[in-house]
Coordinates of N, CA and C in Angstrom, one line a residue:
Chain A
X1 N 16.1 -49.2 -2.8 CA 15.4 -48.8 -4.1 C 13.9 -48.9 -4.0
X2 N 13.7 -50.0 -3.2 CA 11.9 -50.2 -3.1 C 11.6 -48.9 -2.0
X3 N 12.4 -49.0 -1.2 CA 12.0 -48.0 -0.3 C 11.5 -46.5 -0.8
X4 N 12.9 -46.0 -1.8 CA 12.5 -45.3 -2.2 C 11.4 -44.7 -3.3
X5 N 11.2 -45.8 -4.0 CA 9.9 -45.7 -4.6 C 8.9 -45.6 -3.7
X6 N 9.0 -46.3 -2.9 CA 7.7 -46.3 -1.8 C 7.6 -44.8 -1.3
X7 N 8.8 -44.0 -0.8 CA 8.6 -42.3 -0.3 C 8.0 -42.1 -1.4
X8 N 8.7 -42.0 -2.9 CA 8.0 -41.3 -3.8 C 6.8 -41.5 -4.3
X9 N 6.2 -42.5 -4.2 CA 4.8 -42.8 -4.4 C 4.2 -42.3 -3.2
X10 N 4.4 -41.9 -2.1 CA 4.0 -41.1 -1.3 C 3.8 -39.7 -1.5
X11 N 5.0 -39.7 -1.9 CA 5.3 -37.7 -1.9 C 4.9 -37.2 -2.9
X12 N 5.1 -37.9 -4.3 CA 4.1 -37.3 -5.7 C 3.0 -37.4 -5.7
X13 N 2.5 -36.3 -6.1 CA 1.1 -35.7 -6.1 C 0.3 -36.4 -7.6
X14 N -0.6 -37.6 -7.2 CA -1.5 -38.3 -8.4 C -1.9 -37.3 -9.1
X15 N -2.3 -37.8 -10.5 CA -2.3 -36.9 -11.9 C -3.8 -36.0 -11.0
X16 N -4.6 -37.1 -11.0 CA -5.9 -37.0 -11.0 C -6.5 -35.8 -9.7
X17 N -5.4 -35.3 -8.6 CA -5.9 -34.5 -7.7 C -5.7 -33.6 -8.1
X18 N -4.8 -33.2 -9.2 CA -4.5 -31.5 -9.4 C -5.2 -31.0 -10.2
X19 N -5.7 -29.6 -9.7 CA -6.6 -29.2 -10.1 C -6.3 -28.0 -10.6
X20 N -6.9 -27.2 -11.9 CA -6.7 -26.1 -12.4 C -7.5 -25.0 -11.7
X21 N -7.1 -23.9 -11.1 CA -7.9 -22.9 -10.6 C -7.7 -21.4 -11.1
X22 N -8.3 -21.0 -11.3 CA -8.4 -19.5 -11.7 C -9.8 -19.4 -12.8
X23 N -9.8 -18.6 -12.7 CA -11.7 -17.6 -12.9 C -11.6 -18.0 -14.8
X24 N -11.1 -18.8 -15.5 CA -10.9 -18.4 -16.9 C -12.4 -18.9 -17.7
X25 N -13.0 -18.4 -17.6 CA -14.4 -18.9 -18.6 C -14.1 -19.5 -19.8
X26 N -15.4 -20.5 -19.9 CA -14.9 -21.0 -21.0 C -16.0 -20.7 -22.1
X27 N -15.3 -20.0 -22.7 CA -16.6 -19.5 -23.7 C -16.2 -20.1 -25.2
X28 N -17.9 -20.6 -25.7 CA -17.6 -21.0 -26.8 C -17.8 -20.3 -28.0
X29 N -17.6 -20.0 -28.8 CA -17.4 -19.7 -30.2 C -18.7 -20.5 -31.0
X30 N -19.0 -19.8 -32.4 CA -20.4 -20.2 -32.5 C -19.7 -21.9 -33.1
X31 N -18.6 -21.9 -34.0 CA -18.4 -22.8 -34.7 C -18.1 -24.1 -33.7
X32 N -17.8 -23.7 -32.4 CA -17.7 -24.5 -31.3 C -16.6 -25.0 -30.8
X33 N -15.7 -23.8 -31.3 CA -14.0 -23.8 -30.8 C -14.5 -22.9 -29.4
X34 N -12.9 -22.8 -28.8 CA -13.3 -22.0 -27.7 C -12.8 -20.7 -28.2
X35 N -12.8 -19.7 -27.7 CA -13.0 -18.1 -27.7 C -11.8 -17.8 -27.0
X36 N -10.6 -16.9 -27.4 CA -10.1 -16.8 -26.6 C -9.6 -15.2 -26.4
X37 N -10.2 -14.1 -25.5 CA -10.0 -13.0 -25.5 C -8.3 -12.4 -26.3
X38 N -8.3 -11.7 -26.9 CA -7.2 -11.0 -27.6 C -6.3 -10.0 -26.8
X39 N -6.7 -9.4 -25.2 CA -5.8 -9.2 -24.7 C -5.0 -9.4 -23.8
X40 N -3.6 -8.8 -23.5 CA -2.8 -9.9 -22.2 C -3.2 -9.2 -21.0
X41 N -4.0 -8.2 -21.1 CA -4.3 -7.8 -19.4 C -4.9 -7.0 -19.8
X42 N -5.5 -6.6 -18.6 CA -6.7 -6.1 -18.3 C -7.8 -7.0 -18.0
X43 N -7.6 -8.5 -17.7 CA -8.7 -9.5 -18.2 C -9.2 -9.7 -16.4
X44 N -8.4 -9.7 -15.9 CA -8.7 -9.7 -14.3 C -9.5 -8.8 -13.8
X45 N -10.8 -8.4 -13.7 CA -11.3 -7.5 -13.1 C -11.4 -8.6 -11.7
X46 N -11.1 -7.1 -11.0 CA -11.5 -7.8 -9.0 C -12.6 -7.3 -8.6
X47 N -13.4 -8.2 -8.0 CA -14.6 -8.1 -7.4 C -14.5 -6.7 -6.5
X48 N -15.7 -6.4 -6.0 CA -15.8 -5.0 -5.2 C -15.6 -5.5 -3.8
X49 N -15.4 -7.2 -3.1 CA -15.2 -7.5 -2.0 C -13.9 -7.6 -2.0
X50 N -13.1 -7.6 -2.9 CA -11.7 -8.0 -2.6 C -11.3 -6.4 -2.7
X51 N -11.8 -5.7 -3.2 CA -11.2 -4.8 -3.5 C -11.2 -3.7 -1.8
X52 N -12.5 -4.1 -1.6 CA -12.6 -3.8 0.0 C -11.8 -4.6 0.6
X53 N -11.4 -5.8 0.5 CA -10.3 -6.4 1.8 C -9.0 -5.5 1.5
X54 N -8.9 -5.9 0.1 CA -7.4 -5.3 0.0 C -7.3 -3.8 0.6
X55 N -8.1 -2.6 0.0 CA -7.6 -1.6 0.5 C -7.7 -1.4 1.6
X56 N -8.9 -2.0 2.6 CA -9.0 -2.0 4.6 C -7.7 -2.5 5.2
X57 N -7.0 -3.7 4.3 CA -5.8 -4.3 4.8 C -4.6 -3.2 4.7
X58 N -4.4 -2.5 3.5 CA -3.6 -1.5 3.4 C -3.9 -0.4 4.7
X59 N -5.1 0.1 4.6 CA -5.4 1.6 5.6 C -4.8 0.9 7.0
X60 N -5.0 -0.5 7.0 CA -5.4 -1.2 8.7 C -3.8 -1.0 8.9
X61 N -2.8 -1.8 8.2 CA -1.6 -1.7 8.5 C -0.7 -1.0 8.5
X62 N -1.3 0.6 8.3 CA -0.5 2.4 8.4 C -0.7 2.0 9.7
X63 N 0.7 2.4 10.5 CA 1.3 2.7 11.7 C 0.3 3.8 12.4
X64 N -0.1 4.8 11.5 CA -0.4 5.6 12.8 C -1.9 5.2 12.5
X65 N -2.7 4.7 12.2 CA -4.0 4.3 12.0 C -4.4 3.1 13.2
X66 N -5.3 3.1 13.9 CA -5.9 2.0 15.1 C -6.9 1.6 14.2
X67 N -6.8 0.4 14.1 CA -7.1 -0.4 13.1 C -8.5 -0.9 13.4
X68 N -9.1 -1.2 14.7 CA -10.0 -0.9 15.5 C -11.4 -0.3 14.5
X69 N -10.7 1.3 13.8 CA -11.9 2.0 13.4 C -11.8 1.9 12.1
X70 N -11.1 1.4 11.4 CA -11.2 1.1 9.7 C -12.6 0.5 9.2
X71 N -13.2 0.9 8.9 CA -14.7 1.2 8.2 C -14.3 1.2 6.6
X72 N -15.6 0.5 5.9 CA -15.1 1.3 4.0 C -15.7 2.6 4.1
X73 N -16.0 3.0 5.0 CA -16.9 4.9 4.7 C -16.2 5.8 5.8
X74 N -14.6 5.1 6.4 CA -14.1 6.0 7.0 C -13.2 7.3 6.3
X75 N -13.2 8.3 6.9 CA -12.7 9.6 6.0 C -11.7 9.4 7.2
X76 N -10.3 9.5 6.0 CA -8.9 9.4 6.6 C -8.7 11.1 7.4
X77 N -8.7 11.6 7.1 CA -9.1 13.1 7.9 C -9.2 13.3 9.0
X78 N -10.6 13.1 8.7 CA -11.9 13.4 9.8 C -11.6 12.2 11.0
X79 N -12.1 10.9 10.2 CA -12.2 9.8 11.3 C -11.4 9.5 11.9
X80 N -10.0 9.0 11.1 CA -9.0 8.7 11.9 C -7.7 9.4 12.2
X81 N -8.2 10.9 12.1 CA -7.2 11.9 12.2 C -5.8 12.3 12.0
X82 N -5.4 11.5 10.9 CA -4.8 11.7 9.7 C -4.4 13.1 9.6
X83 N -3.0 13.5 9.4 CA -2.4 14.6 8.2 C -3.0 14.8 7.0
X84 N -2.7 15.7 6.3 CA -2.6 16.1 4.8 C -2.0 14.5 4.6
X85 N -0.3 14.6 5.2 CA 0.5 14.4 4.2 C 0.5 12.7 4.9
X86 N -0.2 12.1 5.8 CA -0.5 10.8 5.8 C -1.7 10.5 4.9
X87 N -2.4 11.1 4.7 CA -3.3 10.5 3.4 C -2.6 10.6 2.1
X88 N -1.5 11.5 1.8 CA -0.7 11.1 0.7 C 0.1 9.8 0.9
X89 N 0.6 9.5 2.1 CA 1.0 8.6 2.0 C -0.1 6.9 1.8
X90 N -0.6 7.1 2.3 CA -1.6 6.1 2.1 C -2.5 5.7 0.5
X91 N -2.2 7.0 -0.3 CA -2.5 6.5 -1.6 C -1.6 6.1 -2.1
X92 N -0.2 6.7 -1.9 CA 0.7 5.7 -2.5 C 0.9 4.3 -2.0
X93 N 0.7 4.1 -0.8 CA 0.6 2.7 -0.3 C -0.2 1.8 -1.2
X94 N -2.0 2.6 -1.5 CA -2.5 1.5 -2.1 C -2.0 1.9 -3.8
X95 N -1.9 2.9 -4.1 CA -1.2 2.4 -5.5 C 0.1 1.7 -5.3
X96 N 0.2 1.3 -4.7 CA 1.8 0.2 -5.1 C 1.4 -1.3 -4.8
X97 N -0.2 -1.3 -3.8 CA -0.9 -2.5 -3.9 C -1.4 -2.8 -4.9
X98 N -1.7 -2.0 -5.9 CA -3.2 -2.6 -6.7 C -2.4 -1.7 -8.0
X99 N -1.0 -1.7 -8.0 CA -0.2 -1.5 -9.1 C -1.1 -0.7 -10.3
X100 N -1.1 0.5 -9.4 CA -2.0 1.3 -10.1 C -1.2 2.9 -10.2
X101 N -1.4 3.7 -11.7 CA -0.7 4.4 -11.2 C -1.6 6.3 -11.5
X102 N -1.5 6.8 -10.3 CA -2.8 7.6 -10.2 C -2.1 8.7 -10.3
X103 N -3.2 9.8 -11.6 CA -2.6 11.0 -11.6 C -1.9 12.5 -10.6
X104 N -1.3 13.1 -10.7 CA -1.0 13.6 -9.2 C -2.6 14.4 -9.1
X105 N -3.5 14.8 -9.7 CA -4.6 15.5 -9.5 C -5.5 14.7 -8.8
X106 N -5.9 13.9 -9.4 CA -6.4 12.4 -8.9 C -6.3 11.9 -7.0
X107 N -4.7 11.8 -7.3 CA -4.0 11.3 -6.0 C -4.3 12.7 -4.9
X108 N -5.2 13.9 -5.3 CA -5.0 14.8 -3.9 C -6.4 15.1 -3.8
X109 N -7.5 13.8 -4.5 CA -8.7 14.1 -4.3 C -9.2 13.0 -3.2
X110 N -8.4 12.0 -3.5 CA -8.9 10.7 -2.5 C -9.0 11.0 -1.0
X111 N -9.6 11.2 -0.4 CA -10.0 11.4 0.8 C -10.3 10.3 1.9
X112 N -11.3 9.5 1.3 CA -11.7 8.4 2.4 C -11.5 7.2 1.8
X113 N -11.9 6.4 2.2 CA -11.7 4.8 1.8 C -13.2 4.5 0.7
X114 N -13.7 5.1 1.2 CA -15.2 5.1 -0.3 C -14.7 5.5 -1.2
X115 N -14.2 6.8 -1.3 CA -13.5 7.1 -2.5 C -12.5 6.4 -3.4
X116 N -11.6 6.3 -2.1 CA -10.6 5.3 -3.2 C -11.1 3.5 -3.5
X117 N -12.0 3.3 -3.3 CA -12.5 1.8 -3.5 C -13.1 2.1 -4.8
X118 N -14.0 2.9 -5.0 CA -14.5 3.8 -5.6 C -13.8 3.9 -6.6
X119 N -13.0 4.6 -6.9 CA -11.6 4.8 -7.7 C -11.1 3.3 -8.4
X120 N -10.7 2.7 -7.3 CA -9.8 1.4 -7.8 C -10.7 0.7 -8.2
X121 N -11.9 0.2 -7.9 CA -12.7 -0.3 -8.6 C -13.3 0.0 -10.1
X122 N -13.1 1.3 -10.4 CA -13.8 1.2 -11.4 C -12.2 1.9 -12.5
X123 N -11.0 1.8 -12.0 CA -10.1 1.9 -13.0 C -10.1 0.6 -13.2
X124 N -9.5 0.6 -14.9 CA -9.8 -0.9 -15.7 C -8.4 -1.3 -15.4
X125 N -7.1 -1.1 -15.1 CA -5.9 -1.9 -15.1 C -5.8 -1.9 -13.4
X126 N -6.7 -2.2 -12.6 CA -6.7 -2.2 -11.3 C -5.6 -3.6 -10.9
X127 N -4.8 -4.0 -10.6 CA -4.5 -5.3 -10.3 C -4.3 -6.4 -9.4
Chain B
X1 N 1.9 43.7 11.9 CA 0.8 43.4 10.6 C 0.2 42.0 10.9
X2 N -1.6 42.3 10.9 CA -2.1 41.1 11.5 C -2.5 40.7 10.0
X3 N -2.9 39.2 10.2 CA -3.1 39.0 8.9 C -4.6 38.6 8.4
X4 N -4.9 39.6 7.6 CA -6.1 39.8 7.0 C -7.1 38.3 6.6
X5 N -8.1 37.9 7.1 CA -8.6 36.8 6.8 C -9.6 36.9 5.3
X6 N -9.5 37.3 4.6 CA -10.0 37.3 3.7 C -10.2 35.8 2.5
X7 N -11.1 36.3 1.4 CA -11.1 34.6 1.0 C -9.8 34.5 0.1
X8 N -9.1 35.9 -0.7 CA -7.7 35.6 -0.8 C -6.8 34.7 -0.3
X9 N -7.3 35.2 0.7 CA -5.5 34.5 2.3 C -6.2 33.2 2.3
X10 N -7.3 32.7 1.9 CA -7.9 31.4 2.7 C -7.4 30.7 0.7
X11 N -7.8 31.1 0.1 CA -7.5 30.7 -1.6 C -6.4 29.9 -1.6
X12 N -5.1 31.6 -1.3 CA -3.8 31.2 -1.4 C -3.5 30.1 -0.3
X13 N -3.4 29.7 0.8 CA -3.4 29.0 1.4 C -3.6 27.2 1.1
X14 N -4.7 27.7 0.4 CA -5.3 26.3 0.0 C -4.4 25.7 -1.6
X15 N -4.0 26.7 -1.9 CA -3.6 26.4 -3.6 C -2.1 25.9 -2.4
X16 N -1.6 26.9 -2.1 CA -0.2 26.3 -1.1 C -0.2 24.9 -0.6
X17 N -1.3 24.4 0.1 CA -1.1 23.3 0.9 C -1.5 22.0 -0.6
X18 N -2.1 22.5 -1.2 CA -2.5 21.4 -2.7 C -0.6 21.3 -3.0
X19 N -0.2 22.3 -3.7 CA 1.4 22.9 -3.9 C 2.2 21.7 -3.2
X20 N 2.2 21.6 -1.6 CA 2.9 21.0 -0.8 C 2.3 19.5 -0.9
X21 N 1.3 19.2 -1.0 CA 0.9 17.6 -0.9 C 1.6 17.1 -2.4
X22 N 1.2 17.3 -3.3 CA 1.6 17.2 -4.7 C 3.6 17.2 -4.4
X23 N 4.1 18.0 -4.0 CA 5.1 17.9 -3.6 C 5.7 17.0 -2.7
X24 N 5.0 16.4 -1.5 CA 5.1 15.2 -1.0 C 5.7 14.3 -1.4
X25 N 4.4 14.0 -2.1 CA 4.1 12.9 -3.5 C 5.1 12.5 -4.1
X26 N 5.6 13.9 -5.1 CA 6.2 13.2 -5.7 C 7.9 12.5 -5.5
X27 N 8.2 13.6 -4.0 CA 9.4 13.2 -3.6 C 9.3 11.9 -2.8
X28 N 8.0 11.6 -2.5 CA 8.4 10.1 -1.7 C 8.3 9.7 -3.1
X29 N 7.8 9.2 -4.2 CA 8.0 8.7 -5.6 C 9.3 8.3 -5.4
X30 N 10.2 9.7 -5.5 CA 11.2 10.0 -5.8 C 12.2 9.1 -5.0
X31 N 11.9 9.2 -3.7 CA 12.6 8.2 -3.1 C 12.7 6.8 -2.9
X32 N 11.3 6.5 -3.7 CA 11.2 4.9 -3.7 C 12.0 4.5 -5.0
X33 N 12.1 5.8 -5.6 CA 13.0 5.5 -7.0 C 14.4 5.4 -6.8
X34 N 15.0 6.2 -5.7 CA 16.2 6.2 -5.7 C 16.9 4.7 -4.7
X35 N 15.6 4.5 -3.4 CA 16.0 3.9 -2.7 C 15.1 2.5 -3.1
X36 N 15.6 1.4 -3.6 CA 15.2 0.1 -4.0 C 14.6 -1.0 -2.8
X37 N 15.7 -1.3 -1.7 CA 15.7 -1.9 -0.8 C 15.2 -0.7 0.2
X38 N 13.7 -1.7 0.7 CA 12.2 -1.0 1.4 C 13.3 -0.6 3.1
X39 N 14.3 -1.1 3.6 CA 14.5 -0.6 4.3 C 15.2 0.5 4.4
X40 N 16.3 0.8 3.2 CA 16.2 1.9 3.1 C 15.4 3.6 2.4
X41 N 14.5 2.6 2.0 CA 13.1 3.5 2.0 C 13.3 4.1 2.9
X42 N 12.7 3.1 4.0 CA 11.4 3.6 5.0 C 12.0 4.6 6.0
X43 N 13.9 4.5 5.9 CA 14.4 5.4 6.8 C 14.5 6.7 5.7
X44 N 14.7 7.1 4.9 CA 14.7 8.3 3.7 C 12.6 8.6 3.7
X45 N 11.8 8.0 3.9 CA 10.6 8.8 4.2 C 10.5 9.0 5.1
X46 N 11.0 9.0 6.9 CA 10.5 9.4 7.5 C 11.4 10.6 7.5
X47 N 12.7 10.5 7.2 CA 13.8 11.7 7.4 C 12.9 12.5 6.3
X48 N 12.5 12.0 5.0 CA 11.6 13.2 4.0 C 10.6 13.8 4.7
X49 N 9.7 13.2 6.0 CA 8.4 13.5 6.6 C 9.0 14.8 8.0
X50 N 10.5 14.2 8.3 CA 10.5 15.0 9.7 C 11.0 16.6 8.4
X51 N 11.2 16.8 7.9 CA 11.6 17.8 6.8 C 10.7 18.3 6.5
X52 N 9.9 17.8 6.3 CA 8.0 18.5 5.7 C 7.8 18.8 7.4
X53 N 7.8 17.9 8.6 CA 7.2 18.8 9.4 C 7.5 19.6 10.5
X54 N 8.9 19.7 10.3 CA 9.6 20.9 10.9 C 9.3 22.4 10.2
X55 N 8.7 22.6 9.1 CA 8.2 23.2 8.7 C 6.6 23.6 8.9
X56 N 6.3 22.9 9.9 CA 4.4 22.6 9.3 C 3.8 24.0 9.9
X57 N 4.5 24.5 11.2 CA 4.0 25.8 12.1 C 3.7 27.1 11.1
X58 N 4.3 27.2 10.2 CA 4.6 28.5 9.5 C 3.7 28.9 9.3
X59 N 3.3 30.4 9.2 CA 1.9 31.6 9.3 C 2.1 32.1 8.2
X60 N 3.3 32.4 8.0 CA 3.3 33.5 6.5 C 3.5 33.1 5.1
X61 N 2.6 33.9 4.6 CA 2.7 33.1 3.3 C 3.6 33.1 2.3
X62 N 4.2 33.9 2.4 CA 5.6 34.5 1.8 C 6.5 34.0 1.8
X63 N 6.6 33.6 2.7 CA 7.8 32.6 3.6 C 7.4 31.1 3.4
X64 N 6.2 30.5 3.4 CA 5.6 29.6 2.8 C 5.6 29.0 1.2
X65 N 5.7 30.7 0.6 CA 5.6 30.1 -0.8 C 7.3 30.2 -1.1
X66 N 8.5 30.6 -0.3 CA 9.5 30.7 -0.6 C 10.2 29.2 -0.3
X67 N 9.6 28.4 1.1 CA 10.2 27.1 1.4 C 9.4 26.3 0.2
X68 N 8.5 26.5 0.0 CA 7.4 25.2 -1.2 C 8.8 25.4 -2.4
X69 N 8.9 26.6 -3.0 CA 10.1 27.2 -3.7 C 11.6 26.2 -3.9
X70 N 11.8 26.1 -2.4 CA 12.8 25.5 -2.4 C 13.3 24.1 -2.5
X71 N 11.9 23.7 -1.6 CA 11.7 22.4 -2.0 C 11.7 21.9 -3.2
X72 N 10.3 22.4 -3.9 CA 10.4 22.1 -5.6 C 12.1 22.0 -6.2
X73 N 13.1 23.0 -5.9 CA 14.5 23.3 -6.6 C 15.1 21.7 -6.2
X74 N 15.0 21.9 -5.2 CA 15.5 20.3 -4.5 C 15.3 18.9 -4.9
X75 N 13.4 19.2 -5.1 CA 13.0 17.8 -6.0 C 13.7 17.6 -7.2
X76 N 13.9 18.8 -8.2 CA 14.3 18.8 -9.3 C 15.6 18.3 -9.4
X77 N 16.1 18.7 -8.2 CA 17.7 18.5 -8.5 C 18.1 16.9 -8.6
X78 N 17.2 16.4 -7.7 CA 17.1 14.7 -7.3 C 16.2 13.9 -8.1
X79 N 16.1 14.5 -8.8 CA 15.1 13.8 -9.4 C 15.6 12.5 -10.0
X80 N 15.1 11.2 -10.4 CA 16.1 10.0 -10.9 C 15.9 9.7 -12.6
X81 N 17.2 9.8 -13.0 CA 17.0 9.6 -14.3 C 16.3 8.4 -15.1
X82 N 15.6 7.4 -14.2 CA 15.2 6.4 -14.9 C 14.1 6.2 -14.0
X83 N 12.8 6.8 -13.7 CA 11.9 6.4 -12.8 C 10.9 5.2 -12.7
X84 N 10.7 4.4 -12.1 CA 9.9 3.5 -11.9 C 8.4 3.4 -12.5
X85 N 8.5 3.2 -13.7 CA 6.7 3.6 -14.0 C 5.9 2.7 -14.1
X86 N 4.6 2.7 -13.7 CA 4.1 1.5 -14.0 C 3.7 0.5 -15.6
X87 N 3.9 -0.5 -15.6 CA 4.1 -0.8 -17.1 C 3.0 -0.4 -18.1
X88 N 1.8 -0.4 -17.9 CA 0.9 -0.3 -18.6 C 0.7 1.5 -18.6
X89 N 1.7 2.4 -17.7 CA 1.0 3.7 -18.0 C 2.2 4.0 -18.6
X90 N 1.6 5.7 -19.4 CA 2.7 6.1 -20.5 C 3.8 6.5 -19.5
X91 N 4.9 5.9 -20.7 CA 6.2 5.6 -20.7 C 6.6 4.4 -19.7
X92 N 6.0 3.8 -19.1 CA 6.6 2.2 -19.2 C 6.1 1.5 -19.9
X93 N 7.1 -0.1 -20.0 CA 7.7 -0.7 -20.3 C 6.4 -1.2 -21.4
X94 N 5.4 -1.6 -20.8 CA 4.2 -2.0 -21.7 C 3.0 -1.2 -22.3
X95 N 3.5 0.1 -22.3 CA 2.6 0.7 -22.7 C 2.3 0.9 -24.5
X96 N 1.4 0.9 -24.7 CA 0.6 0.3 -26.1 C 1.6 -0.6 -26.9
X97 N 1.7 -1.7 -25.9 CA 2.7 -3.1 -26.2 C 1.4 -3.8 -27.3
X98 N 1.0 -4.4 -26.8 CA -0.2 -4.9 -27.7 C -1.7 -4.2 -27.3
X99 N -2.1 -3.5 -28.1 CA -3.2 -2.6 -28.1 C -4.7 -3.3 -28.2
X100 N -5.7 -3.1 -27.5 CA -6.8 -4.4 -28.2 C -7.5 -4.1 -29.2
X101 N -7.8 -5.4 -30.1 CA -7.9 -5.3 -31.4 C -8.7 -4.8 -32.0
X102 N -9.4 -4.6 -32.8 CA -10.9 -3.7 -32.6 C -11.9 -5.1 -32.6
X103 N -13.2 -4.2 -32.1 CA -14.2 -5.4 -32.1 C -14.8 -6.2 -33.3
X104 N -14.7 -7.2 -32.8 CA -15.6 -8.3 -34.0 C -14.5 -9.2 -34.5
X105 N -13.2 -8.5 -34.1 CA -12.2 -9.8 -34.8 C -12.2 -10.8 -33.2
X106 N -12.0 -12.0 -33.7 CA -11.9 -12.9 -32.6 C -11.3 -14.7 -33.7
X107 N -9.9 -14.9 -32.9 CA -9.7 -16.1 -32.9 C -10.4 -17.2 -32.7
X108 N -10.8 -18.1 -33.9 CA -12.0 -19.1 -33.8 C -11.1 -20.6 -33.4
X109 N -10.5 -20.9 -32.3 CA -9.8 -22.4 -32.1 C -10.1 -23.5 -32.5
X110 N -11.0 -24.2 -33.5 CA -11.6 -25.0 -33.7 C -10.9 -25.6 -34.5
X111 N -9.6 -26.0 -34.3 CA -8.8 -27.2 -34.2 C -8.9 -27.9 -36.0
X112 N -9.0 -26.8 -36.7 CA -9.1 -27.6 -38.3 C -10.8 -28.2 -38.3
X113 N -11.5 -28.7 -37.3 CA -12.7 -29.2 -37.8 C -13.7 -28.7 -38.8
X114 N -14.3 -29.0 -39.6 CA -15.2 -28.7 -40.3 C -16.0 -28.3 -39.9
X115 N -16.9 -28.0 -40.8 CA -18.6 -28.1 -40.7 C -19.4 -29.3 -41.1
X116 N -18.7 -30.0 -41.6 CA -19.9 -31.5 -41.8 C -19.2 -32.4 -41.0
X117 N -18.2 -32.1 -40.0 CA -17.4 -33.4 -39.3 C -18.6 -33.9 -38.9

């Protein structure tokens, strides 16, 4: 029995090390309550560096792409000699990352990776 | 009959290959809809890709706009009665779920305290 208390005072995690993480501001209210935004999403905007990791991580890990030449200013085309219908595939790849869902007009303009960062970045339900 | 390069032939061409990307699209959609489990995806998009490019050589347009034709009939026919949409765009699950509120209204949490506490 002592023993076991003894693992478990090992193994349980003290009140005092856990820590709350995530980006939530704390804003105050004038009366000096806190403030608390009224909607359930859209609150997450992603930085324009993540937004670069994530979609370089998507282009990098298409099979026929050498991962080698993934640039954010590479044209799927031109640079890395891509199909038509591999850059269609590759928008749907990153809309199913960034749970986004792009018009078919939209989806047959994206061309390079500037573009669609471009794009994702400045749609507001980007995720 | 040689075929005339004019900016017609280069137009139609171009509206054709827009036609067929858009078509792509939306049949791999289509098959992420039908097919749930990614491994059976991933074998249904490439059989959809070797299908798109057993076709890719073709010169005439006629014959071009008759296979684009058939495809389309094909998509339609498969199409899935309950598609995958994203929640927040129209017609899924969350769309204009809670709308934001107009500006200036805002929840004050101040816990019952006063002004002279």
């Amino acid at each position: 029995m002592a023993l076991r208390a003894a693992i478990l005072r090992h193994v349980r995690v003290p009140i005092q090390t856990l820590t709350l993480t995530g980006p939530k501001p704390q804003v105050r209210g004038p009366n000096g309550g806190s403030l608390r935004f009224l909607s359930s999403h859209g609150d997450d905007h992603l930085t324009k560096g993540e937004v670069i990791d994530r979609v370089l991580s998507v282009v990098k890990s298409f099979p026929k792409v050498d991962p080698s030449k993934v640039d954010p200013d590479v044209h799927f085309q031109k640079d890395l000699g891509l199909d038509s219908l591999d850059n269609v595939e590759i928008v749907m790849a990153l809309e199913e990352e960034f749970k986004l869902e792009i018009p078919d007009k939209e989806a047959d303009k994206i061309d390079s990776c500037l573009l669609a960062i471009e794009y994702i970045y400045n749609h507001p339900m980007a995720g | 009959m040689s075929v005339t390069s004019t900016a017609g032939y280069f137009a139609r061409r171009a509206a054709q290959r827009e036609r067929v990307r858009i078509l792509y699209r939306r049949a791999l959609k289509d098959k992420l809809n039908w097919a749930v489990h990614r491994h059976i995806f991933y074998q249904d998009a490439s059989e959809l890709r070797e299908r798109f490019d057993a076709n890719k050589h073709v010169e005439d347009p006629d014959t071009i706009d008759r296979l684009i034709a058939d495809g389309e009939a094909s998509y339609n026919k498969w199409r899935h009665p309950d598609p995958y949409i994203v929640p927040w765009a129209p017609g899924g699950s969350k769309f204009t779920r809670n709308p934001i509120p107009p500006s200036g209204i805002e929840i004050v949490y101040n816990y019952g305290r006063e002004d002279n506490d």
